[in-house]
Tab-separated table of C-alpha atoms in Angstrom:
chain	number	residue	atom	x	y	z
A	22	PRO	CA	144.914	149.387	153.263
A	23	SER	CA	142.706	152.196	152.032
A	24	LEU	CA	143.456	151.233	148.390
A	25	ALA	CA	142.653	147.577	149.066
A	26	SER	CA	139.456	148.575	150.809
A	27	ARG	CA	138.453	150.729	147.861
A	28	SER	CA	139.140	147.891	145.372
A	29	LEU	CA	137.060	145.463	147.397
A	30	THR	CA	134.174	147.917	147.520
A	31	GLU	CA	134.317	148.432	143.748
A	32	SER	CA	134.319	144.687	143.107
A	33	HIS	CA	131.189	144.247	145.217
A	34	GLY	CA	129.549	147.024	143.274
A	35	VAL	CA	130.311	145.244	139.985
A	36	VAL	CA	128.704	142.059	141.271
A	37	ARG	CA	125.594	143.929	142.376
A	38	HIS	CA	125.397	145.613	138.985
A	39	LEU	CA	125.629	142.271	137.200
A	40	LYS	CA	122.903	140.843	139.385
A	41	ALA	CA	120.730	143.849	138.574
A	42	GLY	CA	120.585	143.075	134.848
A	43	ARG	CA	123.869	142.274	133.191
A	44	LEU	CA	123.528	138.558	133.806
A	45	ALA	CA	120.168	138.508	132.047
A	46	HIS	CA	121.672	140.436	129.145
A	47	LEU	CA	124.553	137.978	128.891
A	48	LYS	CA	122.119	135.031	128.884
A	49	ARG	CA	120.102	136.531	126.026
A	50	TRP	CA	123.271	137.197	124.080
A	51	ALA	CA	124.492	133.605	124.613
A	52	CYS	CA	121.116	132.158	123.451
A	53	ALA	CA	121.140	134.312	120.321
A	54	LEU	CA	124.709	133.303	119.546
A	55	THR	CA	123.895	129.607	120.007
A	56	SER	CA	120.839	129.841	117.732
A	57	THR	CA	122.847	131.643	115.053
A	58	LEU	CA	125.592	129.042	115.278
A	59	PHE	CA	123.175	126.129	114.850
A	60	THR	CA	121.485	127.870	111.889
A	61	TRP	CA	124.866	128.392	110.228
A	62	LEU	CA	125.850	124.756	110.778
A	63	ARG	CA	122.535	123.486	109.350
A	64	ARG	CA	122.854	125.622	106.226
A	65	ALA	CA	126.443	124.546	105.746
A	66	SER	CA	125.402	120.896	106.044
A	67	GLU	CA	122.579	121.344	103.490
A	68	ALA	CA	124.944	123.064	101.076
A	69	THR	CA	127.363	120.141	101.385
A	70	GLU	CA	124.687	117.426	101.011
A	71	GLY	CA	122.720	119.046	98.188
A	72	PRO	CA	119.041	118.412	97.342
A	73	GLN	CA	119.389	114.630	97.560
A	74	GLY	CA	120.769	114.915	101.080
A	75	ARG	CA	117.838	117.071	102.207
A	76	GLN	CA	115.313	114.590	100.822
A	77	GLY	CA	117.129	111.713	102.490
A	78	ARG	CA	116.174	112.968	105.929
A	79	ARG	CA	112.438	112.877	105.164
A	80	ARG	CA	110.359	109.846	106.065
A	81	ARG	CA	110.289	107.498	103.095
A	82	TYR	CA	107.396	105.167	102.348
A	83	PRO	CA	107.660	102.106	100.114
A	84	ALA	CA	106.523	102.600	96.548
A	85	ILE	CA	102.882	101.708	95.880
A	86	PRO	CA	102.245	99.403	92.868
A	87	GLY	CA	100.747	101.327	89.943
A	88	GLU	CA	101.980	104.688	91.170
A	89	GLU	CA	104.174	105.290	88.133
A	90	ARG	CA	101.209	104.913	85.739
A	91	LEU	CA	99.092	107.629	87.380
A	92	ASP	CA	98.565	110.820	85.404
A	93	LEU	CA	98.177	113.113	88.414
A	94	SER	CA	99.627	116.355	89.625
A	95	PRO	CA	102.161	116.171	92.481
A	96	ALA	CA	99.529	117.307	95.006
A	97	GLU	CA	96.967	114.770	93.749
A	98	LYS	CA	99.605	112.047	93.808
A	99	ARG	CA	100.463	112.847	97.435
A	100	LYS	CA	96.774	112.669	98.344
A	101	TRP	CA	96.434	109.339	96.522
A	102	ARG	CA	99.483	107.935	98.329
A	103	LYS	CA	98.036	109.020	101.672
A	104	GLU	CA	94.728	107.259	100.930
A	105	GLN	CA	96.537	104.091	99.824
A	106	ARG	CA	98.679	104.044	102.969
A	107	TRP	CA	95.531	104.462	105.081
A	108	LEU	CA	93.862	101.517	103.305
A	109	GLN	CA	96.954	99.368	103.808
A	110	LYS	CA	97.033	100.278	107.502
A	111	LYS	CA	93.347	99.441	107.817
A	112	GLU	CA	93.899	96.033	106.208
A	113	ARG	CA	96.823	95.298	108.543
A	114	ARG	CA	94.686	96.177	111.551
A	115	ARG	CA	91.901	93.913	110.296
A	116	SER	CA	94.284	91.001	109.913
A	117	GLN	CA	95.717	91.712	113.365
A	118	ARG	CA	92.226	91.669	114.869
A	119	ALA	CA	91.556	88.295	113.262
A	120	ALA	CA	94.828	86.961	114.656
A	121	GLU	CA	93.974	88.349	118.096
A	122	ARG	CA	90.583	86.605	118.006
A	123	GLN	CA	92.335	83.346	117.205
A	124	ARG	CA	94.772	83.845	120.079
A	125	ALA	CA	91.873	84.643	122.433
A	126	ALA	CA	90.097	81.458	121.339
A	127	ARG	CA	93.247	79.428	121.987
A	128	ARG	CA	93.658	81.014	125.433
A	129	LYS	CA	90.031	80.231	126.253
A	130	LYS	CA	90.449	76.633	125.129
A	131	ALA	CA	93.664	76.251	127.158
A	132	ALA	CA	91.975	77.700	130.259
A	133	LEU	CA	89.077	75.265	129.879
A	134	GLN	CA	91.446	72.321	129.480
A	135	GLU	CA	93.332	73.421	132.586
A	136	LYS	CA	90.059	73.726	134.484
A	137	LEU	CA	88.983	70.196	133.546
A	138	ALA	CA	92.427	68.606	133.920
A	139	ASP	CA	91.973	67.756	137.612
A	140	LYS	CA	88.395	66.495	137.273
A	141	SER	CA	87.311	62.908	136.940
A	142	GLU	CA	85.524	61.526	133.915
A	143	GLU	CA	82.135	61.746	135.655
A	144	GLU	CA	82.743	65.394	136.641
A	145	ARG	CA	83.725	66.303	133.085
A	146	LYS	CA	80.598	64.647	131.751
A	147	ALA	CA	78.440	66.508	134.287
A	148	TYR	CA	80.131	69.793	133.330
A	149	TRP	CA	79.413	69.364	129.614
A	150	GLU	CA	75.844	68.314	130.314
A	151	GLU	CA	75.349	71.459	132.405
A	152	GLN	CA	76.806	73.620	129.628
A	153	GLN	CA	74.474	72.019	127.093
A	154	ARG	CA	71.509	72.560	129.403
A	155	LEU	CA	72.405	76.237	129.787
A	156	LYS	CA	72.746	76.615	126.026
A	157	VAL	CA	69.292	75.135	125.427
A	158	ALA	CA	67.809	77.279	128.213
A	159	ARG	CA	69.291	80.444	126.702
A	160	GLU	CA	67.945	79.609	123.264
A	161	GLN	CA	64.489	78.997	124.696
A	162	SER	CA	64.708	82.238	126.688
A	163	VAL	CA	65.604	84.209	123.568
A	164	ARG	CA	62.659	82.731	121.645
A	165	GLN	CA	60.252	83.443	124.512
A	166	ALA	CA	61.555	86.998	124.882
A	167	PHE	CA	61.131	87.576	121.152
A	168	ALA	CA	57.520	86.382	121.288
A	169	HIS	CA	56.262	87.465	124.706
A	170	GLY	CA	59.080	89.326	126.481
A	171	ASN	CA	58.369	92.231	128.813
A	172	PRO	CA	59.133	95.061	129.081
A	173	LYS	CA	59.839	96.215	125.555
A	174	VAL	CA	63.082	98.133	125.105
A	175	VAL	CA	63.288	100.196	121.922
A	176	ILE	CA	66.490	101.551	120.366
A	177	ASN	CA	65.474	104.680	118.462
A	178	CYS	CA	67.830	104.841	115.460
A	179	SER	CA	66.356	107.978	113.878
A	180	PHE	CA	69.499	110.014	114.617
A	181	GLY	CA	71.711	108.339	112.003
A	182	ASP	CA	71.921	111.431	109.786
A	183	LEU	CA	73.264	113.464	112.715
A	184	MET	CA	76.281	111.208	113.299
A	185	PRO	CA	79.426	110.462	111.266
A	186	ALA	CA	80.116	106.994	109.917
A	187	ARG	CA	82.260	105.868	112.863
A	188	ASP	CA	79.489	106.766	115.321
A	189	ASN	CA	76.908	104.814	113.312
A	190	LYS	CA	79.306	101.875	113.351
A	191	SER	CA	79.676	102.235	117.116
A	192	LEU	CA	75.874	102.338	117.449
A	193	ALA	CA	75.566	98.958	115.728
A	194	SER	CA	78.300	97.485	117.945
A	195	GLN	CA	76.615	98.725	121.123
A	196	VAL	CA	73.249	97.259	120.107
A	197	LYS	CA	75.027	93.958	119.387
A	198	LEU	CA	76.513	93.998	122.905
A	199	ALA	CA	73.071	94.729	124.365
A	200	TYR	CA	71.560	91.758	122.494
A	201	ALA	CA	74.400	89.466	123.640
A	202	PHE	CA	73.835	90.488	127.257
A	203	LEU	CA	70.093	89.815	127.061
A	204	LYS	CA	70.836	86.351	125.684
A	205	ARG	CA	73.236	85.541	128.530
A	206	SER	CA	71.149	87.019	131.330
A	207	MET	CA	67.844	85.401	130.258
A	208	ALA	CA	66.025	88.549	131.449
A	209	HIS	CA	63.082	88.021	129.017
A	210	VAL	CA	63.343	91.606	127.762
A	211	GLN	CA	61.955	92.143	124.265
A	212	LEU	CA	64.361	94.226	122.158
A	213	HIS	CA	63.188	96.446	119.282
A	214	VAL	CA	65.177	98.551	116.817
A	215	THR	CA	63.218	101.274	115.007
A	216	SER	CA	63.742	103.734	112.122
A	217	LEU	CA	66.043	101.336	110.247
A	218	GLU	CA	64.755	102.212	106.804
A	219	ASP	CA	66.860	101.607	103.699
A	220	THR	CA	68.226	105.165	103.712
A	221	ASN	CA	69.438	105.036	107.310
A	222	PRO	CA	73.269	105.349	107.268
A	223	ALA	CA	73.523	102.945	110.226
A	224	LEU	CA	71.804	100.054	108.396
A	225	PRO	CA	74.944	98.700	106.615
A	226	TYR	CA	76.780	98.566	109.944
A	227	PHE	CA	73.924	96.638	111.562
A	228	LYS	CA	74.062	94.107	108.743
A	229	ALA	CA	77.839	93.891	109.088
A	230	VAL	CA	77.574	92.843	112.759
A	231	GLY	CA	75.068	90.081	111.939
A	232	MET	CA	71.697	91.671	112.700
A	233	ASP	CA	69.955	89.392	110.173
A	234	GLY	CA	70.580	86.440	112.503
A	235	TRP	CA	69.281	88.130	115.651
A	236	GLN	CA	65.933	87.422	117.246
A	237	VAL	CA	65.155	91.114	117.510
A	238	HIS	CA	62.196	93.107	116.214
A	239	VAL	CA	63.477	95.435	113.484
A	240	HIS	CA	61.175	98.181	112.176
A	241	LYS	CA	61.463	100.691	109.364
A	242	GLU	CA	58.872	102.883	111.063
A	243	SER	CA	59.715	105.297	113.868
A	244	VAL	CA	58.919	104.527	117.488
A	245	TRP	CA	56.332	107.352	117.490
A	246	ASP	CA	54.350	105.647	114.708
A	247	LEU	CA	54.462	102.178	116.267
A	248	TYR	CA	53.287	102.762	119.839
A	249	ARG	CA	50.909	104.929	121.808
A	250	THR	CA	52.597	107.859	123.491
A	251	GLU	CA	51.023	107.083	126.866
A	252	ASP	CA	52.844	103.711	126.912
A	253	LEU	CA	56.280	105.202	126.275
A	254	VAL	CA	58.994	106.057	128.778
A	255	VAL	CA	61.777	107.977	127.005
A	256	LEU	CA	65.162	107.727	128.708
A	257	SER	CA	67.215	110.894	128.393
A	258	PRO	CA	70.075	112.282	130.512
A	259	ASP	CA	68.365	115.676	130.162
A	260	ALA	CA	65.109	114.555	131.821
A	261	ASP	CA	63.988	116.191	135.063
A	262	GLU	CA	62.768	113.070	136.917
A	263	ASP	CA	64.628	109.895	137.855
A	264	LEU	CA	63.530	106.429	136.789
A	265	ASP	CA	62.326	104.483	139.824
A	266	GLN	CA	60.851	101.147	138.744
A	267	VAL	CA	60.943	99.153	135.496
A	268	GLU	CA	57.347	98.244	134.768
A	269	GLU	CA	56.594	95.369	132.417
A	270	ASP	CA	53.636	97.090	130.759
A	271	LYS	CA	55.731	100.083	129.669
A	272	ILE	CA	57.897	100.603	126.585
A	273	TYR	CA	61.331	102.066	127.316
A	274	VAL	CA	62.880	104.134	124.522
A	275	ILE	CA	66.657	104.604	124.335
A	276	GLY	CA	68.007	107.194	121.917
A	277	GLY	CA	70.388	105.694	119.366
A	278	LEU	CA	72.925	108.488	119.792
A	279	VAL	CA	76.637	107.891	120.206
A	280	ASP	CA	77.740	110.956	122.129
A	281	ARG	CA	81.434	111.336	121.422
A	282	ARG	CA	80.504	115.003	121.322
A	283	PRO	CA	77.379	115.176	123.489
A	284	GLN	CA	74.349	116.579	121.674
A	285	LYS	CA	72.387	118.021	124.559
A	286	LYS	CA	68.605	117.615	124.734
A	287	ARG	CA	68.461	115.912	121.324
A	288	SER	CA	66.353	112.919	122.459
A	289	ARG	CA	64.317	115.075	124.843
A	290	THR	CA	63.489	117.621	122.139
A	291	GLN	CA	62.378	114.895	119.743
A	292	ALA	CA	60.133	113.307	122.396
A	293	GLU	CA	58.568	116.618	123.426
A	294	ALA	CA	57.809	117.424	119.785
A	295	GLN	CA	55.464	114.406	119.649
A	296	GLY	CA	53.155	115.905	122.268
A	297	GLY	CA	50.880	113.640	124.268
A	298	SER	CA	51.702	112.223	127.677
A	299	ILE	CA	55.185	110.831	127.045
A	300	GLN	CA	57.137	110.243	130.224
A	301	LEU	CA	60.728	111.513	130.290
A	302	ARG	CA	63.034	109.804	132.768
A	303	LYS	CA	66.745	109.605	133.488
A	304	LEU	CA	68.711	106.935	135.303
A	305	PRO	CA	69.398	107.921	138.948
A	306	LEU	CA	73.154	108.147	138.456
A	307	LYS	CA	73.613	111.189	140.667
A	308	ARG	CA	72.061	109.375	143.607
A	309	PHE	CA	73.464	105.879	143.240
A	310	ALA	CA	76.372	105.837	140.763
A	311	PRO	CA	79.982	106.163	141.990
A	312	LYS	CA	81.163	109.715	142.419
A	313	GLY	CA	82.459	111.256	139.207
A	314	SER	CA	80.587	108.848	136.894
A	315	TYR	CA	79.914	110.111	133.377
A	316	PRO	CA	76.181	110.892	133.032
A	317	ILE	CA	75.960	109.696	129.392
A	318	LEU	CA	76.162	105.905	129.089
A	319	ASN	CA	76.544	103.510	126.183
A	320	ILE	CA	73.366	101.909	124.859
A	321	ASP	CA	74.360	98.414	125.995
A	322	VAL	CA	75.029	99.713	129.516
A	323	VAL	CA	71.556	101.294	129.676
A	324	VAL	CA	69.974	98.012	128.517
A	325	LYS	CA	71.924	96.109	131.201
A	326	ILE	CA	70.720	98.512	133.893
A	327	LEU	CA	67.086	98.152	132.772
A	328	ALA	CA	67.328	94.355	132.717
A	329	GLN	CA	68.945	94.208	136.160
A	330	ARG	CA	66.394	96.643	137.576
A	331	LYS	CA	63.636	94.381	136.269
A	332	LEU	CA	65.192	91.351	137.975
A	333	ARG	CA	65.951	93.221	141.230
A	334	ARG	CA	62.799	94.852	142.509
A	335	GLY	CA	62.355	96.889	145.652
A	336	PRO	CA	63.335	100.397	146.776
A	337	ASP	CA	66.811	99.335	147.914
A	338	ALA	CA	67.882	97.608	144.669
A	339	TRP	CA	69.449	100.588	142.867
A	340	PRO	CA	72.712	100.707	144.846
A	341	ASP	CA	73.440	97.046	143.965
A	342	ILE	CA	72.930	97.489	140.207
């Protein structure tokens, strides 16, 4: 019994010793052995397959026409292939966008047909007459806003040199969305775009989205040369005071900055450099926007808020905008 008791005690001591560190040592040894084994197997496989086998596992791209006639170094040829693949991908995306627009148009047409399917002939005629009346009213509203609209909203596009090409493209798209909203809402807001001289990098993107057909005032001069400073209200997220009312005799300036990487105080610094009595205001997002809202908004969103604030007057209108 004493021998059995001694053996049992020794076995418990071995277990405690293993728990104290031997198990960890065994785990490290097993991991090292596994890694070595996989390395040996990979090298053996490569030796069996040869160079052609190693290349076969790489991602292969289809040959590009004209590649064999290029007199380039291997590195230059790889760079050229990468550029060509990017252009091909861009073209595929463009064709896919066109196809998606066609599908969206078909869905819209099908939804309209479904909407009118249960209506009588007189109701369909009344619907189309109403749509035509709205179209004429919108066209008249756009012409009146272009000639006599108030207030004036100015998109200051003098920051084009500070943004990459994709941000200038996004700027043009956002201004297009702002113009489309003003047409639909019939808010009689007069839209201006300034600093679009021939050297502005954003100008080609504005032309690409159809700016030549817009009823918008386009200026090569800067906003500071066109208007008196005492008439300007510069909107900047870095301003100290909130915007309260939208007054029709004021000119509201929105910085044409696309802030993928926010450039703090850029519009404020430019406005303060002009001197005079320029008013700096920010939208009251902290007071009325949903909790956690991003303080820097797209240009079209700012234009929508200004137009809605013009249409909804009174101290209690902000929460509903």
